[in-house]
Short mmCIF file of C-alpha atoms in Angstrom, two decimals:
data_model
loop_
_atom_site.label_atom_id
_atom_site.label_comp_id
_atom_site.label_asym_id
_atom_site.label_seq_id
_atom_site.Cartn_x
_atom_site.Cartn_y
_atom_site.Cartn_z
CA MET A 1 88.21 99.62 82.59
CA CYS A 2 86.06 99.93 79.39
CA LEU A 3 84.57 103.17 81.07
CA ILE A 4 87.55 104.90 79.46
CA CYS A 5 85.88 104.48 76.23
CA LEU A 6 83.17 106.97 77.14
CA CYS A 7 85.94 109.75 76.95
CA LEU A 8 86.53 109.37 73.59
CA PRO A 9 84.12 111.89 72.01
CA ARG A 10 85.81 114.50 74.28
CA LEU A 11 89.31 113.41 72.93
CA ALA A 12 88.47 114.00 69.35
CA SER A 13 89.18 117.83 69.61
CA CYS A 14 92.61 117.22 71.45
CA SER A 15 95.66 115.51 70.94
CA LEU A 16 99.55 115.73 70.63
CA SER A 17 100.45 117.43 67.29
CA ALA A 18 102.93 116.07 64.81
CA PRO A 19 106.65 116.74 65.38
CA SER A 20 108.20 120.04 63.95
CA LYS A 21 111.84 121.08 63.49
CA THR A 22 111.60 123.60 66.15
CA GLN A 23 112.92 123.59 69.84
CA TYR A 24 110.96 123.75 72.70
CA PRO A 25 110.26 126.10 75.73
CA ILE A 26 109.66 124.96 79.23
CA TYR A 27 108.17 126.30 82.25
CA MET A 28 111.06 127.17 84.51
CA GLU A 29 109.86 126.50 88.28
CA GLU A 30 112.39 128.56 90.14
CA GLU A 31 111.99 131.54 88.20
CA GLN A 32 107.87 131.21 88.13
CA ALA A 33 108.24 132.35 84.56
CA VAL A 34 108.03 131.06 80.94
CA ALA A 35 111.66 130.78 79.86
CA LYS A 36 112.08 130.10 76.13
CA LEU A 37 115.03 128.20 76.22
CA PRO A 38 116.14 125.83 73.34
CA LEU A 39 115.77 122.34 75.07
CA ILE A 40 115.04 119.25 73.04
CA GLU A 41 115.50 118.93 69.33
CA ALA A 42 112.69 117.74 67.20
CA GLU A 43 114.21 114.09 66.51
CA CYS A 44 114.74 113.78 70.23
CA SER A 45 110.86 113.87 70.95
CA ALA A 46 109.58 112.87 67.43
CA ARG A 47 108.18 109.54 68.87
CA LEU A 48 106.17 111.59 71.39
CA ARG A 49 104.38 113.63 68.78
CA ILE A 50 104.68 116.80 70.94
CA SER A 51 105.08 120.40 69.26
CA ASN A 52 105.78 123.64 71.02
CA ILE A 53 104.85 122.74 74.37
CA ASP A 54 104.21 125.35 77.37
CA TYR A 55 103.47 124.18 80.95
CA ASP A 56 101.24 127.06 81.81
CA GLN A 57 101.31 127.81 85.38
CA GLU A 58 97.81 129.84 85.68
CA ASN A 59 95.98 126.95 83.80
CA GLY A 60 98.08 124.41 85.28
CA GLY A 61 98.91 122.39 82.37
CA VAL A 62 99.85 121.94 78.53
CA GLY A 63 99.43 124.72 76.20
CA SER A 64 100.95 125.90 73.10
CA LEU A 65 103.19 128.78 72.11
CA ASN A 66 102.28 131.15 69.37
CA SER A 67 104.63 133.52 67.91
CA ALA A 68 103.98 136.11 70.42
CA GLY A 69 104.70 133.70 73.24
CA ALA A 70 101.22 133.63 74.33
CA SER A 71 99.73 130.34 75.41
CA ALA A 72 97.14 128.66 73.70
CA PRO A 73 95.14 125.27 73.69
CA VAL A 74 97.03 122.41 72.35
CA GLU A 75 95.47 120.78 69.34
CA THR A 76 96.02 117.03 69.32
CA ARG A 77 95.60 114.27 66.87
CA SER A 78 96.92 111.38 68.93
CA THR A 79 93.82 110.09 70.68
CA PRO A 80 95.05 106.36 70.71
CA VAL A 81 98.10 107.70 72.52
CA LEU A 82 96.20 109.37 75.25
CA PHE A 83 93.71 106.36 75.39
CA ILE A 84 96.64 103.87 76.00
CA CYS A 85 98.64 106.14 78.58
CA THR A 86 95.07 106.36 80.59
CA PHE A 87 94.66 102.76 80.15
CA ALA A 88 98.11 101.98 81.60
CA ALA A 89 97.79 104.20 84.69
CA ALA A 90 94.30 102.86 85.22
CA CYS A 91 95.75 99.37 85.29
CA ALA A 92 98.25 100.22 87.79
CA ALA A 93 95.67 101.89 90.02
CA PHE A 94 93.18 99.21 89.57
CA THR A 95 95.93 96.54 90.77
CA GLY A 96 96.31 98.70 93.84
CA GLY A 97 92.47 98.57 94.57
CA CYS A 98 92.57 94.89 94.30
CA LEU A 99 95.42 94.18 96.67
CA ALA A 100 94.08 96.74 99.15
CA SER A 101 90.91 94.60 99.59
CA TYR A 102 92.36 91.14 98.91
CA THR A 103 92.74 90.31 102.67
CA SER A 104 88.95 90.50 103.46
CA PRO A 105 87.54 87.97 101.32
CA ALA A 106 90.74 85.75 101.27
CA GLU A 107 90.92 85.69 104.95
CA SER A 108 89.06 82.39 105.87
CA GLY A 109 90.43 80.60 102.83
CA ILE A 110 93.80 81.38 103.54
CA ILE A 111 93.84 80.54 107.48
CA ALA A 112 92.10 77.21 106.53
CA ASP A 113 94.37 76.17 103.53
CA LEU A 114 97.76 77.13 104.93
CA GLY A 115 96.91 76.72 109.00
CA LEU A 116 97.75 80.52 109.68
CA THR A 117 97.29 81.65 113.13
CA VAL A 118 95.50 85.23 113.41
CA THR A 119 98.58 86.66 114.39
CA GLU A 120 100.33 85.60 111.11
CA TYR A 121 97.34 86.57 109.05
CA SER A 122 97.55 89.79 110.78
CA VAL A 123 101.02 90.46 109.72
CA PHE A 124 100.11 89.43 106.17
CA GLY A 125 97.56 92.09 106.10
CA SER A 126 99.42 94.93 107.45
CA ILE A 127 102.68 94.29 105.90
CA MET A 128 101.52 96.10 102.66
CA THR A 129 101.59 99.35 104.36
CA ALA A 130 105.26 99.01 105.12
CA GLY A 131 106.05 98.27 101.70
CA ALA A 132 104.05 101.04 100.53
CA MET A 133 105.93 103.42 102.67
CA ILE A 134 109.00 101.95 100.77
CA GLY A 135 107.48 102.59 97.57
CA ALA A 136 106.60 106.21 98.63
CA ILE A 137 110.00 106.93 99.69
CA ILE A 138 111.71 105.93 96.55
CA SER A 139 109.11 107.00 94.02
CA GLY A 140 110.28 110.75 93.80
CA ARG A 141 113.58 110.03 93.06
CA MET A 142 113.03 107.07 90.87
CA THR A 143 110.87 108.77 88.57
CA ASP A 144 113.31 111.71 88.24
CA PHE A 145 116.06 109.32 87.72
CA ILE A 146 115.03 106.78 85.32
CA GLY A 147 111.65 108.56 83.91
CA ARG A 148 107.83 107.87 84.40
CA ARG A 149 107.50 105.26 82.00
CA ARG A 150 110.37 103.00 83.22
CA THR A 151 109.00 103.58 86.85
CA LEU A 152 105.50 102.22 85.72
CA LEU A 153 107.73 98.99 84.48
CA VAL A 154 109.34 98.59 87.92
CA LEU A 155 106.18 99.04 89.82
CA ASP A 156 104.52 96.47 87.51
CA ILE A 157 107.33 94.04 88.11
CA PHE A 158 106.64 94.44 91.84
CA TYR A 159 102.75 93.73 91.20
CA ILE A 160 103.75 90.61 89.30
CA VAL A 161 106.11 89.25 91.65
CA GLY A 162 103.76 89.66 94.57
CA TRP A 163 100.84 88.13 93.12
CA LEU A 164 102.86 85.11 92.11
CA ALA A 165 104.38 84.81 95.33
CA ILE A 166 100.77 84.77 96.77
CA ILE A 167 99.58 82.48 94.15
CA PHE A 168 102.29 79.93 94.91
CA ALA A 169 102.56 80.56 98.65
CA GLU A 170 102.55 77.63 100.86
CA GLY A 171 103.54 79.18 104.16
CA ALA A 172 103.40 82.72 105.70
CA TRP A 173 106.73 83.70 104.46
CA LEU A 174 106.17 83.41 101.02
CA LEU A 175 102.71 85.36 101.46
CA ASP A 176 104.55 88.10 103.37
CA LEU A 177 107.20 88.56 100.71
CA GLY A 178 104.40 88.74 98.12
CA ARG A 179 102.44 91.22 99.99
CA LEU A 180 105.44 93.33 100.69
CA SER A 181 106.13 93.33 96.89
CA LEU A 182 102.55 94.51 96.28
CA GLY A 183 103.04 97.26 98.65
CA ILE A 184 106.01 98.59 97.33
CA GLY A 185 104.22 98.65 94.00
CA PHE A 186 101.33 100.51 95.29
CA GLY A 187 103.49 103.12 96.93
CA LEU A 188 105.20 103.69 93.43
CA THR A 189 101.82 103.92 91.93
CA CYS A 190 100.10 106.49 94.27
CA TYR A 191 103.22 108.86 92.79
CA VAL A 192 103.95 108.13 89.28
CA GLY A 193 100.42 107.44 87.98
CA PRO A 194 98.88 110.83 88.65
CA VAL A 195 102.02 112.63 87.94
CA TYR A 196 102.64 111.08 84.45
CA LEU A 197 98.95 111.53 83.32
CA ALA A 198 99.23 115.09 84.33
CA GLU A 199 102.37 115.64 82.34
CA ILE A 200 101.31 114.16 79.31
CA ILE A 201 97.58 114.66 78.98
CA PRO A 202 96.19 118.37 77.43
CA LYS A 203 94.61 120.29 80.23
CA ASP A 204 91.10 120.45 78.53
CA VAL A 205 90.71 116.63 79.30
CA ARG A 206 93.03 116.16 82.03
CA GLY A 207 90.54 116.11 84.74
CA LEU A 208 88.23 113.53 82.67
CA LEU A 209 90.92 110.93 82.13
CA MET A 210 92.90 111.50 85.47
CA SER A 211 89.54 111.12 87.20
CA ILE A 212 88.63 107.87 85.42
CA SER A 213 92.17 106.40 86.12
CA GLN A 214 92.14 107.32 89.84
CA SER A 215 88.54 105.91 90.08
CA MET A 216 90.02 102.41 89.20
CA THR A 217 91.47 102.01 92.71
CA GLY A 218 87.85 102.13 94.01
CA TYR A 219 86.72 99.63 91.19
CA GLY A 220 89.34 97.18 91.91
CA ALA A 221 88.42 97.21 95.67
CA SER A 222 84.86 96.82 95.10
CA LEU A 223 85.08 94.22 92.44
CA THR A 224 87.62 92.27 94.52
CA PHE A 225 85.09 92.16 97.54
CA VAL A 226 82.46 90.98 94.99
CA ILE A 227 84.63 88.27 93.12
CA GLY A 228 86.18 87.24 96.29
CA SER A 229 82.81 85.69 97.51
CA PHE A 230 82.64 83.00 94.81
CA VAL A 231 86.28 81.99 94.05
CA THR A 232 89.19 80.80 96.03
CA TRP A 233 92.02 83.02 97.39
CA ARG A 234 94.41 81.85 94.91
CA SER A 235 92.05 82.23 92.02
CA LEU A 236 91.67 85.82 93.45
CA ALA A 237 95.31 86.51 93.28
CA ILE A 238 95.29 85.20 89.49
CA ILE A 239 92.26 87.53 88.74
CA GLY A 240 94.36 90.42 90.64
CA CYS A 241 97.43 89.85 88.39
CA ILE A 242 95.28 90.29 85.38
CA PRO A 243 95.64 93.97 85.27
CA SER A 244 99.43 93.66 85.78
CA LEU A 245 99.89 92.00 82.72
CA LEU A 246 97.66 94.55 80.58
CA LEU A 247 100.10 97.26 82.16
CA LEU A 248 103.24 95.29 80.92
CA LEU A 249 101.65 95.09 77.56
CA ALA A 250 100.26 98.94 77.26
CA LEU A 251 104.04 99.86 78.41
CA PHE A 252 105.24 98.84 74.75
CA PHE A 253 102.89 101.50 73.27
CA ILE A 254 103.02 104.67 75.52
CA PRO A 255 105.68 107.48 75.43
CA GLU A 256 107.98 108.98 78.08
CA SER A 257 106.65 112.25 79.68
CA PRO A 258 107.81 115.03 77.62
CA ARG A 259 108.30 117.27 80.66
CA TRP A 260 110.58 114.70 82.12
CA LEU A 261 112.83 114.75 79.19
CA ASP A 262 112.87 118.68 79.16
CA TYR A 263 113.69 118.02 82.89
CA ILE A 264 116.63 116.15 81.71
CA GLU A 265 117.95 117.94 78.91
CA THR A 266 118.17 121.11 81.03
CA LYS A 267 120.16 119.27 83.91
CA HIS A 268 117.63 120.14 86.26
CA LEU A 269 118.25 116.73 87.92
CA GLN A 270 121.69 117.74 88.80
CA GLN A 271 120.44 121.05 90.12
CA ASP A 272 117.77 119.42 92.23
CA SER A 273 120.41 117.11 93.75
CA ASP A 274 120.83 119.76 96.54
CA ALA A 275 117.16 119.56 97.39
CA ASN A 276 116.19 118.57 101.02
CA VAL A 277 112.99 118.40 103.00
CA LEU A 278 113.66 121.55 104.61
CA ASN A 279 112.63 123.21 101.39
CA LEU A 280 109.28 122.06 102.03
CA PHE A 281 108.80 125.05 104.35
CA ARG A 282 109.73 127.72 102.10
CA ARG A 283 106.86 130.13 101.45
CA LYS A 284 106.52 129.23 97.73
CA TYR A 285 106.02 125.42 98.49
CA LEU A 286 104.46 125.37 102.09
CA HIS A 287 100.82 126.49 100.76
CA ILE A 288 101.04 123.39 98.21
CA VAL A 289 102.14 121.09 100.88
CA ILE A 290 99.32 122.37 103.36
CA VAL A 291 96.68 121.74 100.86
CA GLY A 292 98.06 118.49 99.57
CA VAL A 293 98.44 117.01 103.27
CA GLY A 294 95.14 118.69 104.26
CA LEU A 295 93.44 116.75 101.52
CA MET A 296 94.80 113.63 102.24
CA VAL A 297 93.93 113.75 105.73
CA VAL A 298 90.46 114.61 105.17
CA GLN A 299 90.55 111.76 102.76
CA ALA A 300 91.71 109.12 105.07
CA SER A 301 90.24 110.43 108.53
CA GLY A 302 86.66 111.08 107.28
CA GLY A 303 85.38 107.66 107.95
CA LEU A 304 86.59 105.50 104.96
CA TYR A 305 88.41 102.76 106.97
CA GLY A 306 85.35 102.64 109.41
CA PHE A 307 82.93 101.96 106.79
CA MET A 308 85.32 99.55 104.82
CA PHE A 309 86.24 97.40 107.75
CA TYR A 310 82.52 97.23 109.33
CA MET A 311 80.48 97.24 106.22
CA SER A 312 79.71 93.49 106.36
CA GLU A 313 78.43 94.06 109.79
CA ILE A 314 76.40 97.00 108.73
CA PHE A 315 74.93 94.87 105.88
CA ASP A 316 74.23 92.01 108.19
CA SER A 317 72.42 94.49 110.72
CA ALA A 318 70.25 95.87 107.68
CA GLY A 319 69.31 92.17 106.83
CA ILE A 320 71.23 92.08 103.52
CA SER A 321 74.09 89.72 102.58
CA SER A 322 77.54 90.84 102.15
CA THR A 323 77.75 89.71 99.00
CA LEU A 324 74.61 91.75 97.68
CA GLY A 325 75.90 94.65 99.72
CA PHE A 326 79.21 94.86 97.80
CA ILE A 327 77.42 94.39 94.57
CA LEU A 328 75.10 97.44 95.49
CA VAL A 329 78.08 99.60 96.24
CA ALA A 330 79.95 98.71 93.18
CA VAL A 331 76.87 99.21 90.83
CA LEU A 332 76.45 102.67 92.58
CA GLN A 333 79.87 103.68 92.08
CA ILE A 334 80.06 103.40 88.39
CA PRO A 335 77.20 106.02 87.14
CA LEU A 336 78.63 108.42 89.98
CA ILE A 337 82.28 108.02 88.77
CA VAL A 338 81.35 108.51 85.14
CA LEU A 339 79.14 111.73 85.92
CA SER A 340 82.05 113.08 88.15
CA ALA A 341 84.62 112.42 85.38
CA THR A 342 82.45 114.19 83.11
CA LEU A 343 81.87 117.28 85.08
CA ILE A 344 85.34 117.71 86.63
CA ASP A 345 86.77 119.93 83.86
CA LYS A 346 83.20 121.89 83.77
CA PHE A 347 82.76 122.94 87.26
CA GLY A 348 86.27 122.18 88.77
CA ARG A 349 88.12 120.40 91.52
CA ARG A 350 86.97 122.58 94.33
CA THR A 351 83.30 122.10 93.77
CA LEU A 352 83.26 118.39 93.17
CA LEU A 353 85.50 118.35 96.41
CA MET A 354 83.00 120.22 98.33
CA ALA A 355 79.83 118.09 96.92
CA SER A 356 81.75 114.94 97.75
CA ALA A 357 82.53 115.94 101.39
CA THR A 358 79.02 117.13 101.95
CA GLY A 359 77.82 113.58 100.78
CA GLN A 360 80.29 111.90 103.14
CA CYS A 361 79.08 113.99 105.90
CA LEU A 362 75.46 112.99 105.21
CA GLY A 363 76.48 109.32 104.95
CA CYS A 364 78.37 109.44 108.45
CA PHE A 365 75.44 111.27 109.84
CA LEU A 366 72.76 108.73 108.73
CA THR A 367 74.68 105.67 109.83
CA GLY A 368 75.51 107.09 113.09
CA LEU A 369 72.03 107.96 113.69
CA SER A 370 70.88 104.59 112.83
CA TYR A 371 73.04 102.89 115.31
CA PHE A 372 71.77 105.50 118.08
CA LEU A 373 68.29 104.63 117.18
CA GLN A 374 69.26 101.09 117.58
CA GLU A 375 70.70 101.68 120.94
CA LEU A 376 68.01 103.50 122.43
CA ASP A 377 65.32 100.84 120.73
CA TRP A 378 63.59 103.39 118.73
CA TRP A 379 62.57 102.74 115.08
CA LYS A 380 63.76 99.22 115.12
CA GLU A 381 62.34 97.98 111.80
CA ALA A 382 63.50 101.12 109.73
CA SER A 383 66.86 101.87 111.59
CA PRO A 384 68.98 99.25 110.01
CA ILE A 385 67.75 100.29 106.50
CA LEU A 386 68.94 103.81 107.44
CA ALA A 387 72.43 102.63 107.91
CA LEU A 388 72.33 100.73 104.74
CA ILE A 389 71.35 104.04 103.13
CA GLY A 390 74.25 105.88 104.83
CA VAL A 391 76.90 103.51 103.49
CA LEU A 392 75.44 103.74 100.16
CA VAL A 393 75.45 107.57 100.55
CA TYR A 394 79.17 107.69 101.73
CA MET A 395 80.76 105.40 99.58
CA GLY A 396 79.13 107.00 96.54
CA SER A 397 80.05 110.45 97.54
CA TYR A 398 83.45 109.38 98.17
CA ALA A 399 83.92 107.48 94.82
CA SER A 400 82.63 110.63 92.80
CA GLY A 401 85.23 113.19 94.36
CA MET A 402 87.17 112.65 97.53
CA GLY A 403 88.55 109.31 96.43
CA GLY A 404 90.76 110.44 93.30
CA ILE A 405 90.69 114.30 93.09
CA PRO A 406 92.97 114.98 95.91
CA TRP A 407 95.64 112.97 93.88
CA ILE A 408 94.84 114.81 90.81
CA VAL A 409 95.16 118.23 92.46
CA VAL A 410 98.59 117.32 93.88
CA SER A 411 99.81 116.21 90.72
CA GLU A 412 99.00 119.23 88.72
CA GLU A 413 100.91 121.52 91.03
CA HIS A 414 104.56 122.57 89.81
CA PHE A 415 106.90 121.73 92.29
CA SER A 416 109.06 119.53 90.37
CA TYR A 417 111.62 117.87 92.65
CA MET A 418 109.68 118.48 95.90
CA ARG A 419 107.06 115.87 94.75
CA ALA A 420 109.70 113.51 95.95
CA TYR A 421 109.33 114.61 99.55
CA VAL A 422 105.72 115.61 99.56
CA VAL A 423 104.42 112.26 98.28
CA LEU A 424 105.93 110.58 101.44
CA GLY A 425 104.14 113.12 103.75
CA LEU A 426 100.73 112.43 101.74
CA PHE A 427 100.96 108.87 101.84
CA SER A 428 102.05 108.83 105.54
CA SER A 429 99.14 111.11 106.49
CA GLN A 430 96.89 108.94 104.39
CA ASN A 431 97.67 105.74 106.59
#
């Protein structure tokens, strides 16, 4: 998580200005226009250090209104606040990566210590998906009802309870309960983390900070694979709980989303109570839904799970130990994620997504070609190395774009309450 420090020079020029005795306009989504309505008094948002906020549709983010009502970049002086907000979201995402890959290195130890059958362990591994579906279902309404910051607290409680249940488990039922709790927390994380950052980070560094935060899921998964090769499954669960405790500490220092406060002040929550899933098929939302679900389908069906499930076998076929292979993947991801976070605001989301997808195609081709050559007994000595190169190319390309940018794109769209329904579809399509 120390990678967040790399963004500090870019944050020096943007922050959240000091409060003033003005009232705040808000982007009115239904009218698709900027309506200058009196909303929150200065004292209501003083602790947020936000002044004259304009949610600009064209630029997809925060801007400030001058006297003529034109949008201009926000000047900020609260770099530590932005850092802590990003750190909190990164902790939640990192924990999600840890729990997603936990079952692979912990399998042999749990089965040996607790005497679980293969069926019981399969339930333990898969029940996280059921919990994540529950978290995805309740995430939208929960964040609208209690706010983004409190939702982060709720998901952190699910994380901590889940890890503690696994740490002290002496049978299958407590393991399953802990895994289910972790899944609920992960389902909430997939929604509230990107949305919170999109609403609170100025647009000129939003891509940088959100890409760093979202990449923590990949880091969590990679480090869990590596560390799990050297420690017991209970120790691995204790390590997985550490980011949750750091998130709990960070929650004492981060503000609530100003957009949510405006949302409550204007009673949009009451107006949106009539929303239903059929509204997703209205013309104004349909394009967003198609793009969002399409990105998630490409993200999940592009070969990721095949590489993750059979990565050990690929490394073994190349004559490399699984531990060394996982370390190579983790080391490769670090510079690529940093590079992606640096370039995302300069070249845009679409460019990095296309580059990432191209790299994934190349990685799949190289891996498939390797097994094809092995099947025909051609190029016997070099074909396993070709598979290793394919894995590294694929995982590096995925981490640099397709892993986190789809969530950033979805969270930046302006469709308010519709996210509650869209996120369920996105998570369902991903699994």
